[in-house]
PDB file of C-alpha atoms in Angstrom:
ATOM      1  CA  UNK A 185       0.000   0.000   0.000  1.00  0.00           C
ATOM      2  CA  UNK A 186       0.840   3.468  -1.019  1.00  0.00           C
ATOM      3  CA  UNK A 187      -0.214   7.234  -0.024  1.00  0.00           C
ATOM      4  CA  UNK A 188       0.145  10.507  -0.934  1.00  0.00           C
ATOM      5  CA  UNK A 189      -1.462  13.925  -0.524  1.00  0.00           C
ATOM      6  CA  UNK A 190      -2.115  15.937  -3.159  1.00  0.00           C
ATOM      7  CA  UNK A 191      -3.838  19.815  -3.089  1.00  0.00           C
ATOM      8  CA  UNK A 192      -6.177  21.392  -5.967  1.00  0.00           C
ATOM      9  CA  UNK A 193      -7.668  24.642  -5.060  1.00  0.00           C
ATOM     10  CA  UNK A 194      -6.351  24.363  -1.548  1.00  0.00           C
ATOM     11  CA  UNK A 195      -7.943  21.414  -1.199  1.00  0.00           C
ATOM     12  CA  UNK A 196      -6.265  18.651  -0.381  1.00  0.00           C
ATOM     13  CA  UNK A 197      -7.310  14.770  -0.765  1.00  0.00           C
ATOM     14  CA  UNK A 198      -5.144  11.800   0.366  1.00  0.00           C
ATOM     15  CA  UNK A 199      -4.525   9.062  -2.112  1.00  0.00           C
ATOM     16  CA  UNK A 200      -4.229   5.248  -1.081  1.00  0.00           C
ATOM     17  CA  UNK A 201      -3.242   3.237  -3.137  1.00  0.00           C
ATOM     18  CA  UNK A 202      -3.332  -1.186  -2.209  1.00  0.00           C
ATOM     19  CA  UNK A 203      -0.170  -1.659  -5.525  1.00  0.00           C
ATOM     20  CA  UNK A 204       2.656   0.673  -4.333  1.00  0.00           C
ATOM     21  CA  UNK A 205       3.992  -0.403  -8.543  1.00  0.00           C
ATOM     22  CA  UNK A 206       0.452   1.180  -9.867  1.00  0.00           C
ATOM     23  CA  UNK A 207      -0.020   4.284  -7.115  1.00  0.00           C
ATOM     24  CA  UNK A 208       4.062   5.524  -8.318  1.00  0.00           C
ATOM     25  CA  UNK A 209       3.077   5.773 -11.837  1.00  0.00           C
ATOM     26  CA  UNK A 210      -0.381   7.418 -10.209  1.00  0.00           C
ATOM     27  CA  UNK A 211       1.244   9.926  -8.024  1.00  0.00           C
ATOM     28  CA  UNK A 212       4.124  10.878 -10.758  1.00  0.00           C
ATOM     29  CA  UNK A 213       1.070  12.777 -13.039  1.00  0.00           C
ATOM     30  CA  UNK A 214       0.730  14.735 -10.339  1.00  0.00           C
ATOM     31  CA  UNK A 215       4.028  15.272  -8.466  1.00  0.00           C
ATOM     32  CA  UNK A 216       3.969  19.035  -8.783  1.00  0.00           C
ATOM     33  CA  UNK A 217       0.276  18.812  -6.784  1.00  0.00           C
ATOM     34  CA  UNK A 218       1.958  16.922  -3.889  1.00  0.00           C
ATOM     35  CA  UNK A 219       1.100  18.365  -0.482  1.00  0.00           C
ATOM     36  CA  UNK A 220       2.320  17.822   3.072  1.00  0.00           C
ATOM     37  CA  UNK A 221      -1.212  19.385   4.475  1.00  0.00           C
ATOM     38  CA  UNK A 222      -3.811  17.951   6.258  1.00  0.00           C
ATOM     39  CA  UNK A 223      -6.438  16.122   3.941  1.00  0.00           C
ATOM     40  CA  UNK A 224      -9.727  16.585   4.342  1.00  0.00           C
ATOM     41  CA  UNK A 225     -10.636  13.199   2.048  1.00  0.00           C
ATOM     42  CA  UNK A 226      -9.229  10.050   1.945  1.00  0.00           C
ATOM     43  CA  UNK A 227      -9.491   8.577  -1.496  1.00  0.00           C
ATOM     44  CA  UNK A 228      -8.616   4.595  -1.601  1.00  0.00           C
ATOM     45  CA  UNK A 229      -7.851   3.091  -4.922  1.00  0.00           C
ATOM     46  CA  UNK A 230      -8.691  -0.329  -5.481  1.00  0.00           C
ATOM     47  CA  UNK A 231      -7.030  -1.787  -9.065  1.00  0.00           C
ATOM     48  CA  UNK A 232      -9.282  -4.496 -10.688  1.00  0.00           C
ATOM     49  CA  UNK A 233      -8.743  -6.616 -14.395  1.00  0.00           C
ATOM     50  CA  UNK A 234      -9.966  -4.592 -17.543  1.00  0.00           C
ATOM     51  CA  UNK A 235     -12.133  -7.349 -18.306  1.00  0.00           C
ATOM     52  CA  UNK A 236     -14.378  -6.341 -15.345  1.00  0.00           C
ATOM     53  CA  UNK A 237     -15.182  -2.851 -17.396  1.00  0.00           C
ATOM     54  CA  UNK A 238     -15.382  -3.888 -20.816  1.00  0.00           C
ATOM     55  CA  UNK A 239     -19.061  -3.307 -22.770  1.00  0.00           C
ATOM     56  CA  UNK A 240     -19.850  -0.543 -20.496  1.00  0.00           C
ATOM     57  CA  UNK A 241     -21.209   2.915 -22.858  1.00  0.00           C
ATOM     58  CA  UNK A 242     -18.486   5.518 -22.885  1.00  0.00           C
ATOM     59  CA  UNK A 243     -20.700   8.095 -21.075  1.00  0.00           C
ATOM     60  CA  UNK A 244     -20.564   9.276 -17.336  1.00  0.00           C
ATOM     61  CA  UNK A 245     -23.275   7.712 -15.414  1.00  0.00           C
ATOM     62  CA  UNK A 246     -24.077   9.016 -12.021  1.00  0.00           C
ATOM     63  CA  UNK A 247     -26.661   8.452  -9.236  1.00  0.00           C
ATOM     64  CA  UNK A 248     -27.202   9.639  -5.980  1.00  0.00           C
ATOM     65  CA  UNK A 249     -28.299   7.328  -2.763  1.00  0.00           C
ATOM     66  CA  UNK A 250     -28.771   9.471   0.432  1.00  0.00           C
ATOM     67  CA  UNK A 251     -25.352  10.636   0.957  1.00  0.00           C
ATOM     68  CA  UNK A 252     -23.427   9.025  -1.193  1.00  0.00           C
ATOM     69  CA  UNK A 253     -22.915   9.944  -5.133  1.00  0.00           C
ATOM     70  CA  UNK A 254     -21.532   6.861  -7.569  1.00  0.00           C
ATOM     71  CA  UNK A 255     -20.209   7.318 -11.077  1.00  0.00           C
ATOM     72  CA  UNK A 256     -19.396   4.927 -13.808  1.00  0.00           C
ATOM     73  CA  UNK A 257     -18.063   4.762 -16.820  1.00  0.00           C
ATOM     74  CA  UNK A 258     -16.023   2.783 -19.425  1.00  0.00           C
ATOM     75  CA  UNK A 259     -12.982   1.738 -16.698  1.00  0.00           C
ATOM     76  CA  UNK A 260     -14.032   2.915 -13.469  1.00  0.00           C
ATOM     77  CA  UNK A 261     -16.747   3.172 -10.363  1.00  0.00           C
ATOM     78  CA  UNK A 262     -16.182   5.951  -8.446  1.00  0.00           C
ATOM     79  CA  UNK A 263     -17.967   6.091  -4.621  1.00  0.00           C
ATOM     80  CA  UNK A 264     -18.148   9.639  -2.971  1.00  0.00           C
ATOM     81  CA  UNK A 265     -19.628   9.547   0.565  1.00  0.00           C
ATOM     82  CA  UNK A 266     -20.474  13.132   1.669  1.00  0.00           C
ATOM     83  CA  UNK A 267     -21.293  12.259   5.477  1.00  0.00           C
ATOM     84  CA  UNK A 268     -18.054  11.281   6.528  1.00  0.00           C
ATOM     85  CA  UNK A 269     -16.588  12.642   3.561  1.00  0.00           C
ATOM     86  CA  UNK A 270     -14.375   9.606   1.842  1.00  0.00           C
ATOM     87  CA  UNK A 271     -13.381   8.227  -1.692  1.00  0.00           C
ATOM     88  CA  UNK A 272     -12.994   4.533  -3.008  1.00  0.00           C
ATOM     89  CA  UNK A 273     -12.489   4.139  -6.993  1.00  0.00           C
ATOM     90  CA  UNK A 274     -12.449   0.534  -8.831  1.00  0.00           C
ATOM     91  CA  UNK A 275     -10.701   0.724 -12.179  1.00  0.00           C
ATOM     92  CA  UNK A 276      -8.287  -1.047 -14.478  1.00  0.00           C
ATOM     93  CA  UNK A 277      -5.434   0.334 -14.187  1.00  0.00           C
ATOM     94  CA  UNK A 278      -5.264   3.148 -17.044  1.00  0.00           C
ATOM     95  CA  UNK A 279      -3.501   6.265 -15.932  1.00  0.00           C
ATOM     96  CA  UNK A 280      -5.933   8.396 -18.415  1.00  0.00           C
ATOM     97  CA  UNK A 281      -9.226   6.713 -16.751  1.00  0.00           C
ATOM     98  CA  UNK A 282      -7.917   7.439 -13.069  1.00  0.00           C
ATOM     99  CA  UNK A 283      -7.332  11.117 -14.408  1.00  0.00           C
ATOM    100  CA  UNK A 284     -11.093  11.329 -15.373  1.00  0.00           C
ATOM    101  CA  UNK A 285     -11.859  10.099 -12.435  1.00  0.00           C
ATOM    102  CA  UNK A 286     -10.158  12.261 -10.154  1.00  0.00           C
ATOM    103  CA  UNK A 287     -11.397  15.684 -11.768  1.00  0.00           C
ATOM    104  CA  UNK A 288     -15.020  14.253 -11.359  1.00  0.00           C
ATOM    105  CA  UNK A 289     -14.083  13.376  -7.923  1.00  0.00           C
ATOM    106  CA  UNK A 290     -12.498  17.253  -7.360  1.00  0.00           C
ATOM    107  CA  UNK A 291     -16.322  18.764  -8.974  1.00  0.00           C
ATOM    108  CA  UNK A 292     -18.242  17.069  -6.148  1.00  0.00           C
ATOM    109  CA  UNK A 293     -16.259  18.109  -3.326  1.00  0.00           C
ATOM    110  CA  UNK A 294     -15.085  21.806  -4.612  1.00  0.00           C
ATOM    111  CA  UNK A 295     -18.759  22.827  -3.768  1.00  0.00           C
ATOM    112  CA  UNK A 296     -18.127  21.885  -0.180  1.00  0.00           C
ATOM    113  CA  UNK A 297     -15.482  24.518  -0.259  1.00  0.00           C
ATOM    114  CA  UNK A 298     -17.451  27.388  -1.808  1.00  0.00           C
ATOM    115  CA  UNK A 299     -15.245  26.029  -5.079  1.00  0.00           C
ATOM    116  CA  UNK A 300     -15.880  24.933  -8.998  1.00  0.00           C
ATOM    117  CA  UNK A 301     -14.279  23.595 -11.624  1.00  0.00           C
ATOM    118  CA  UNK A 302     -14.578  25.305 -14.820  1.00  0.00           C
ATOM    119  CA  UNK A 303     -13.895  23.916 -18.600  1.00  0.00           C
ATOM    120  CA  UNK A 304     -11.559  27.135 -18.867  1.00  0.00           C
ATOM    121  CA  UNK A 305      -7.982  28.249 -19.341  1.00  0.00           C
ATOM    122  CA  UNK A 306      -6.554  30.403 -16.451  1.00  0.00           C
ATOM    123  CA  UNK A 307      -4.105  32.986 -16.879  1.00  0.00           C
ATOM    124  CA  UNK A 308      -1.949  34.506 -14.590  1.00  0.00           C
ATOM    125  CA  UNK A 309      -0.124  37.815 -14.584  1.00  0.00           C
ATOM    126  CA  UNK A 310       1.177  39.778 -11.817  1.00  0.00           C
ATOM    127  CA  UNK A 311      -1.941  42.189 -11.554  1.00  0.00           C
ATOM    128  CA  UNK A 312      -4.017  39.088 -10.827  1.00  0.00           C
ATOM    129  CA  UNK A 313      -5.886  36.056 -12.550  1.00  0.00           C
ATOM    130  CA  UNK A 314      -7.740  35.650 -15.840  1.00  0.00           C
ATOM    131  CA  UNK A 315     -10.553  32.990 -16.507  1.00  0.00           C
ATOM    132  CA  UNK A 316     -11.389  32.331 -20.225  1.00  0.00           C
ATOM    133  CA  UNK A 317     -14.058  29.990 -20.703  1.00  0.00           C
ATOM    134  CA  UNK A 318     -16.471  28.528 -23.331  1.00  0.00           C
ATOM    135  CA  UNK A 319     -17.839  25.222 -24.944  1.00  0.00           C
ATOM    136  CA  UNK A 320     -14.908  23.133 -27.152  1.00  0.00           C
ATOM    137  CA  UNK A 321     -13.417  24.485 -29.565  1.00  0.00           C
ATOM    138  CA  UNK A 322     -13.760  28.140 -28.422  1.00  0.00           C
ATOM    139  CA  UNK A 323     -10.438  29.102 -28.255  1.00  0.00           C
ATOM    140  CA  UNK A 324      -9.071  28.099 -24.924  1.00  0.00           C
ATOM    141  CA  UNK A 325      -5.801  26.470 -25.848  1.00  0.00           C
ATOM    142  CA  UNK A 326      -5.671  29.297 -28.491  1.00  0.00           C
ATOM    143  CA  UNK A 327      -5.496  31.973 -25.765  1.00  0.00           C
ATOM    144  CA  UNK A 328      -3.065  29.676 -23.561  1.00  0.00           C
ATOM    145  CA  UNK A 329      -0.569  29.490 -26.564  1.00  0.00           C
ATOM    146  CA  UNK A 330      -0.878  33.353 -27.054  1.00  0.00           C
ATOM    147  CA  UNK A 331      -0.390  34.514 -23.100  1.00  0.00           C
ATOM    148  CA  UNK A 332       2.724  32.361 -23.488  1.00  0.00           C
ATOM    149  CA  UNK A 333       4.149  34.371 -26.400  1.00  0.00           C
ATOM    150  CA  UNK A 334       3.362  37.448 -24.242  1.00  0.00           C
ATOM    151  CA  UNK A 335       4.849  35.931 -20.883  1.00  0.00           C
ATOM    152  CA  UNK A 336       1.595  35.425 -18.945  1.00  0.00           C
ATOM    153  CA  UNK A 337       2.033  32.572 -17.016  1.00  0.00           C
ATOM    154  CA  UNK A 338      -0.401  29.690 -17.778  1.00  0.00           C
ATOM    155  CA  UNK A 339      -2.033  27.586 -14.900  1.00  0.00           C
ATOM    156  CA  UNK A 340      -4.192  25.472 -17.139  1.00  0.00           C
ATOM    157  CA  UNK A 341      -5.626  25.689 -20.713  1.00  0.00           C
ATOM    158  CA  UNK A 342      -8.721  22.907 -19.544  1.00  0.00           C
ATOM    159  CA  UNK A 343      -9.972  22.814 -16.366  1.00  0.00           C
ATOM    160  CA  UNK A 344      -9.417  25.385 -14.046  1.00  0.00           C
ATOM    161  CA  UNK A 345     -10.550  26.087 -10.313  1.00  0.00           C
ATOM    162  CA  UNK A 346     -12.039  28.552  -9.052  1.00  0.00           C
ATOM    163  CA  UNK A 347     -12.770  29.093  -5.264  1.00  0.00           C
ATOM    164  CA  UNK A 348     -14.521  32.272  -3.010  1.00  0.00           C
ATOM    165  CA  UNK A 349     -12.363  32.451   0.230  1.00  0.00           C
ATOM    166  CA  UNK A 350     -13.184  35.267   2.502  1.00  0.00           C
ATOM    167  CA  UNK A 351     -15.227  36.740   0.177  1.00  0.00           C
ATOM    168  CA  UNK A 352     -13.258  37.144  -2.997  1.00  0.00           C
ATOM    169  CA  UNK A 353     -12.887  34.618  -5.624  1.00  0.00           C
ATOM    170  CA  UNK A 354      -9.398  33.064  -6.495  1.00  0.00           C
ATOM    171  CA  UNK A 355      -8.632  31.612  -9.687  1.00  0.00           C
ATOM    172  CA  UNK A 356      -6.274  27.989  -9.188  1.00  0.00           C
ATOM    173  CA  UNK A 357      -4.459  26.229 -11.636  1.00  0.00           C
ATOM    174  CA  UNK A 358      -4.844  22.088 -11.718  1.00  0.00           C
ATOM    175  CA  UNK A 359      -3.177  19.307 -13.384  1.00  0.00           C
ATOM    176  CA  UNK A 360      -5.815  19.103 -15.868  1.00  0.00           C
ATOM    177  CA  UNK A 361      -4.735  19.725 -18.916  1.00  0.00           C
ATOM    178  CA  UNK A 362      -5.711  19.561 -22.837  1.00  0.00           C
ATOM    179  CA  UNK A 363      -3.223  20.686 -25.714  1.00  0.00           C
ATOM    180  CA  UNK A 364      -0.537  22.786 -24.012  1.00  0.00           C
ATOM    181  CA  UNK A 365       2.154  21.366 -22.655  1.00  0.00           C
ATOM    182  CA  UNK A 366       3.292  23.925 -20.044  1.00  0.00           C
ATOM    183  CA  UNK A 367       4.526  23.517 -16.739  1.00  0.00           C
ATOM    184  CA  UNK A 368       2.191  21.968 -13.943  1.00  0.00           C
ATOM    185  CA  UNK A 369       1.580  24.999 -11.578  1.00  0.00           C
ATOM    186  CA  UNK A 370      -0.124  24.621  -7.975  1.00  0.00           C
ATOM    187  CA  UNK A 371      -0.793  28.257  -6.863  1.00  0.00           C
ATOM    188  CA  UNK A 372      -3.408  31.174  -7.196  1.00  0.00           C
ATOM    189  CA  UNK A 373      -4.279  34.178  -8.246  1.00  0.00           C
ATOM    190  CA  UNK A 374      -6.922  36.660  -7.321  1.00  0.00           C
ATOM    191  CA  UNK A 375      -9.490  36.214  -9.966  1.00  0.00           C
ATOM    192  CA  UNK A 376      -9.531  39.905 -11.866  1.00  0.00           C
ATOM    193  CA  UNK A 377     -11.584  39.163 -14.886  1.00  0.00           C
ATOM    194  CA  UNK A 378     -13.792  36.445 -16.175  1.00  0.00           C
ATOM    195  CA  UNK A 379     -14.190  36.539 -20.350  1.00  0.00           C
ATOM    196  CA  UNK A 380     -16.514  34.074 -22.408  1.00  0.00           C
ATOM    197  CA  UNK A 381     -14.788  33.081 -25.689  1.00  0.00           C
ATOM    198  CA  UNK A 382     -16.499  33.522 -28.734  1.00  0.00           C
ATOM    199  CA  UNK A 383     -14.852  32.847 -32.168  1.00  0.00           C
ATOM    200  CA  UNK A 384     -16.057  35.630 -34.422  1.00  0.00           C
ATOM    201  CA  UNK A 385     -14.578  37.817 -38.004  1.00  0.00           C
ATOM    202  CA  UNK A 386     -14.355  40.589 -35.585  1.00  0.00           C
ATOM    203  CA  UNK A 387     -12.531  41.749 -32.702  1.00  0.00           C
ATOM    204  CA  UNK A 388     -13.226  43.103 -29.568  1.00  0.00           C
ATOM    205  CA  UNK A 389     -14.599  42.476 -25.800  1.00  0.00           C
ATOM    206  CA  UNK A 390     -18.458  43.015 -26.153  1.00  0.00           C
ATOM    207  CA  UNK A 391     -20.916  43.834 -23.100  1.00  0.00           C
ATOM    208  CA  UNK A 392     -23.615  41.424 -22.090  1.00  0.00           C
ATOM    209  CA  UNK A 393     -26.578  41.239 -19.858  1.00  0.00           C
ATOM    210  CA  UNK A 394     -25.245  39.011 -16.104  1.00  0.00           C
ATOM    211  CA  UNK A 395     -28.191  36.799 -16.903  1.00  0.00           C
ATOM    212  CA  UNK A 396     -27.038  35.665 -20.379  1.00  0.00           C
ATOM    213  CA  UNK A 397     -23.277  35.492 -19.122  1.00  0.00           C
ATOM    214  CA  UNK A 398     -24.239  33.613 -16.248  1.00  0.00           C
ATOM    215  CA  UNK A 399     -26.007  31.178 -18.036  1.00  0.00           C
ATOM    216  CA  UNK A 400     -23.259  30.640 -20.191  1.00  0.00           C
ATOM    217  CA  UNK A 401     -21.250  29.979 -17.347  1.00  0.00           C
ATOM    218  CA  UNK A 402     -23.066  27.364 -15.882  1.00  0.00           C
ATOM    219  CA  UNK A 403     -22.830  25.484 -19.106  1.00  0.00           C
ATOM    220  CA  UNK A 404     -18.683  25.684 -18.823  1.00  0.00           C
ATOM    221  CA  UNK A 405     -19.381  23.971 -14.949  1.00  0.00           C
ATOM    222  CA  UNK A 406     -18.139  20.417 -14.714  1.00  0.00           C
ATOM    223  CA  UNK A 407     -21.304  18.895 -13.750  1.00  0.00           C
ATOM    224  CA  UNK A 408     -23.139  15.104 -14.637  1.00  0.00           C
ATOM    225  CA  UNK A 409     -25.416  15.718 -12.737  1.00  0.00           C
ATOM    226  CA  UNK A 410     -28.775  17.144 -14.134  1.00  0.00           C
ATOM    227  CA  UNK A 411     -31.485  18.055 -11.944  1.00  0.00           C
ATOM    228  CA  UNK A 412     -33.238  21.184 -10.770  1.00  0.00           C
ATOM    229  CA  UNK A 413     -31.621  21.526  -7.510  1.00  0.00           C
ATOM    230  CA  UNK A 414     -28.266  20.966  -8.481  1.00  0.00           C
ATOM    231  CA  UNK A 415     -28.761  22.949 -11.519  1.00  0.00           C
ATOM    232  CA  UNK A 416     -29.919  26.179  -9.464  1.00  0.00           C
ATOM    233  CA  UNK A 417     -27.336  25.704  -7.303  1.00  0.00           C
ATOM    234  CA  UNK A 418     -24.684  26.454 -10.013  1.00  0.00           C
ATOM    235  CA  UNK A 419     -26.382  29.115 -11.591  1.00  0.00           C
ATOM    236  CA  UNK A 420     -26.886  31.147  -8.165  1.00  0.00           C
ATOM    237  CA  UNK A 421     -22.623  30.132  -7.847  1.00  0.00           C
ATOM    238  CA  UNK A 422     -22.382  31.614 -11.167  1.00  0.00           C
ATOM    239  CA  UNK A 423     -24.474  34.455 -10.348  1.00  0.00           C
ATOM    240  CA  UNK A 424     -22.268  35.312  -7.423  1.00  0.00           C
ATOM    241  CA  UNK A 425     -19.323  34.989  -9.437  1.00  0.00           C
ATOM    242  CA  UNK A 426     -20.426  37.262 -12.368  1.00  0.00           C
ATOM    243  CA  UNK A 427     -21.512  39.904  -9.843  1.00  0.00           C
ATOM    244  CA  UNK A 428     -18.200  39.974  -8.070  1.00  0.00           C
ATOM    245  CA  UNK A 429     -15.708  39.442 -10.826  1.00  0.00           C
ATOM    246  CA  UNK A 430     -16.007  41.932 -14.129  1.00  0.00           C
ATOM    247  CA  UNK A 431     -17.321  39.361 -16.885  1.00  0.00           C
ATOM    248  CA  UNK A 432     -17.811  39.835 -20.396  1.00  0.00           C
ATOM    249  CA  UNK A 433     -17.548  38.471 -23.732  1.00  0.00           C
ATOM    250  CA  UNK A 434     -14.878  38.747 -26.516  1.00  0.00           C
ATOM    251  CA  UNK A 435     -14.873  37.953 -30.217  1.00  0.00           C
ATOM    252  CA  UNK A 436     -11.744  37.507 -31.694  1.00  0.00           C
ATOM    253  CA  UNK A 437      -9.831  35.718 -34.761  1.00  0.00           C
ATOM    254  CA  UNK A 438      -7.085  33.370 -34.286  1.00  0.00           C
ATOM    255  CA  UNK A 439      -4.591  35.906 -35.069  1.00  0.00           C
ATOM    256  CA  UNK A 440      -6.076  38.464 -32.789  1.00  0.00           C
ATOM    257  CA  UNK A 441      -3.760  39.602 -30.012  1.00  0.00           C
ATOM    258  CA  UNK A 442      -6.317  39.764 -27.468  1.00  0.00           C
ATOM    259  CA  UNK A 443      -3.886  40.997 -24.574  1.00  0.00           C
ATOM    260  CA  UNK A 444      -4.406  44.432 -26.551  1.00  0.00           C
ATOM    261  CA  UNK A 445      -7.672  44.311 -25.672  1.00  0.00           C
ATOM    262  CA  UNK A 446      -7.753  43.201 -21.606  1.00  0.00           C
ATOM    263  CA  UNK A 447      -4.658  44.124 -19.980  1.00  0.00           C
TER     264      UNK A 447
END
């Protein structure tokens, strides 16, 4: 057996893993995550045989049962229990599936924490924290790949956290990453400005009503989970988040410099 901490968001979860072989090659994605805090989960990783998983859909299934949440999918079942609050994960083995895994298991406890994660790339500067977000394809790794050329520092061009401590928001990067290849940064930033992506022949940041960005929001949220009250519980989040952070949209080509336009 096996353990390490590791923190997202200033949150921090303690992996245990029963093959010490499987939990190095685990722990190693996330090395630059590692933490020597107090967790306030322990997740326990149980390794089973492929075959166990095989002619399951692709999809994210999840189900709720009193206080406990369970999702499944092709490779994995995943066990949160909110009341105490604990982990267990069965799965075969694949590095990629336990990565899936453990950003669904970091969207159902963020809330806990007055946190989210957001299908977003967060960029850093020294006057604070940038979130860009929209629906794939929008432009995120785009943007990542142009703060670089403009030496913004890049926390995540995916799936980035956001959390509200003490009453202002803070923007987080994760090891969650999509097409950039940057390095793996555990630290945040005062969240400054929040800007929807939307591809478009022109070029410029664009006003828009806090319902409609809000909305729009909510549909970046990592969330399987699709009913009313969980639903209204991520729009009043994003609500919150719109009113306190300046939010708009901007339309912009792929050769658009669009640090001209926000900083």
């Amino acid at each position: 057996m096996i353990k390490q901490n590791i923190e997202i968001a200033s949150v921090v979860i303690s992996i245990i893993c029963d093959n010490k072989t499987l939990g190095e090659k685990l722990f190693s994605q996330y090395k630059d995550f590692f933490s020597r805090k107090k967790a306030v989960l322990d997740f326990c990783i149980n390794s089973k045989s492929r075959c166990q998983f095989l002619n399951r859909p692709s999809g994210i299934c999840l189900r709720r049962h009193g206080k406990n949440v369970f999702l499944s999918s092709r490779g994995f079942d995943l066990k949160i229990c909110f009341a105490p609050l604990k982990a267990l994960i069965n799965f075969n083995g694949d590095l990629k599936i336990f990565d899936q895994a453990l950003r669904l298991l970091y969207s159902q406890v963020l809330p806990i924490f007055n946190g989210l994660l957001v299908h977003g790339a967060a960029i850093a500067d020294d006057k604070g924290a940038y979130l860009f977000y929209g629906p794939s394809e929008a432009g995120k790794t785009t943007v990542s790949k142009m703060a670089e050329r403009v030496d913004k520092t890049v926390l995540t061009d995916e799936l980035a956290a956001i959390r509200k401590i003490k009453g202002q928001y803070y923007l987080f990067g994760t090891p969650f990453w999509g097409h950039c290849n940057g390095p793996r940064r555990n630290m945040g930033k005062k969240l400054i400005s929040v800007l929807r992506l939307v591809k478009s022949n022109r070029f410029g940041v664009v006003e828009a009503k806090p319902i409609a960005l809000a909305s729009s929001l909510l549909q970046s949220i990592m969330n399987f989970e699709n009913n009313s009250g969980t639903n209204q519980r991520l729009l009043n989040a994003a609500s919150d988040l719109v009113a306190m952070v300046p939010t708009k949209e901007i339309e912009f080509r792929k050769t658009d410099n669009i640090w001209r336009k926000i900083a």
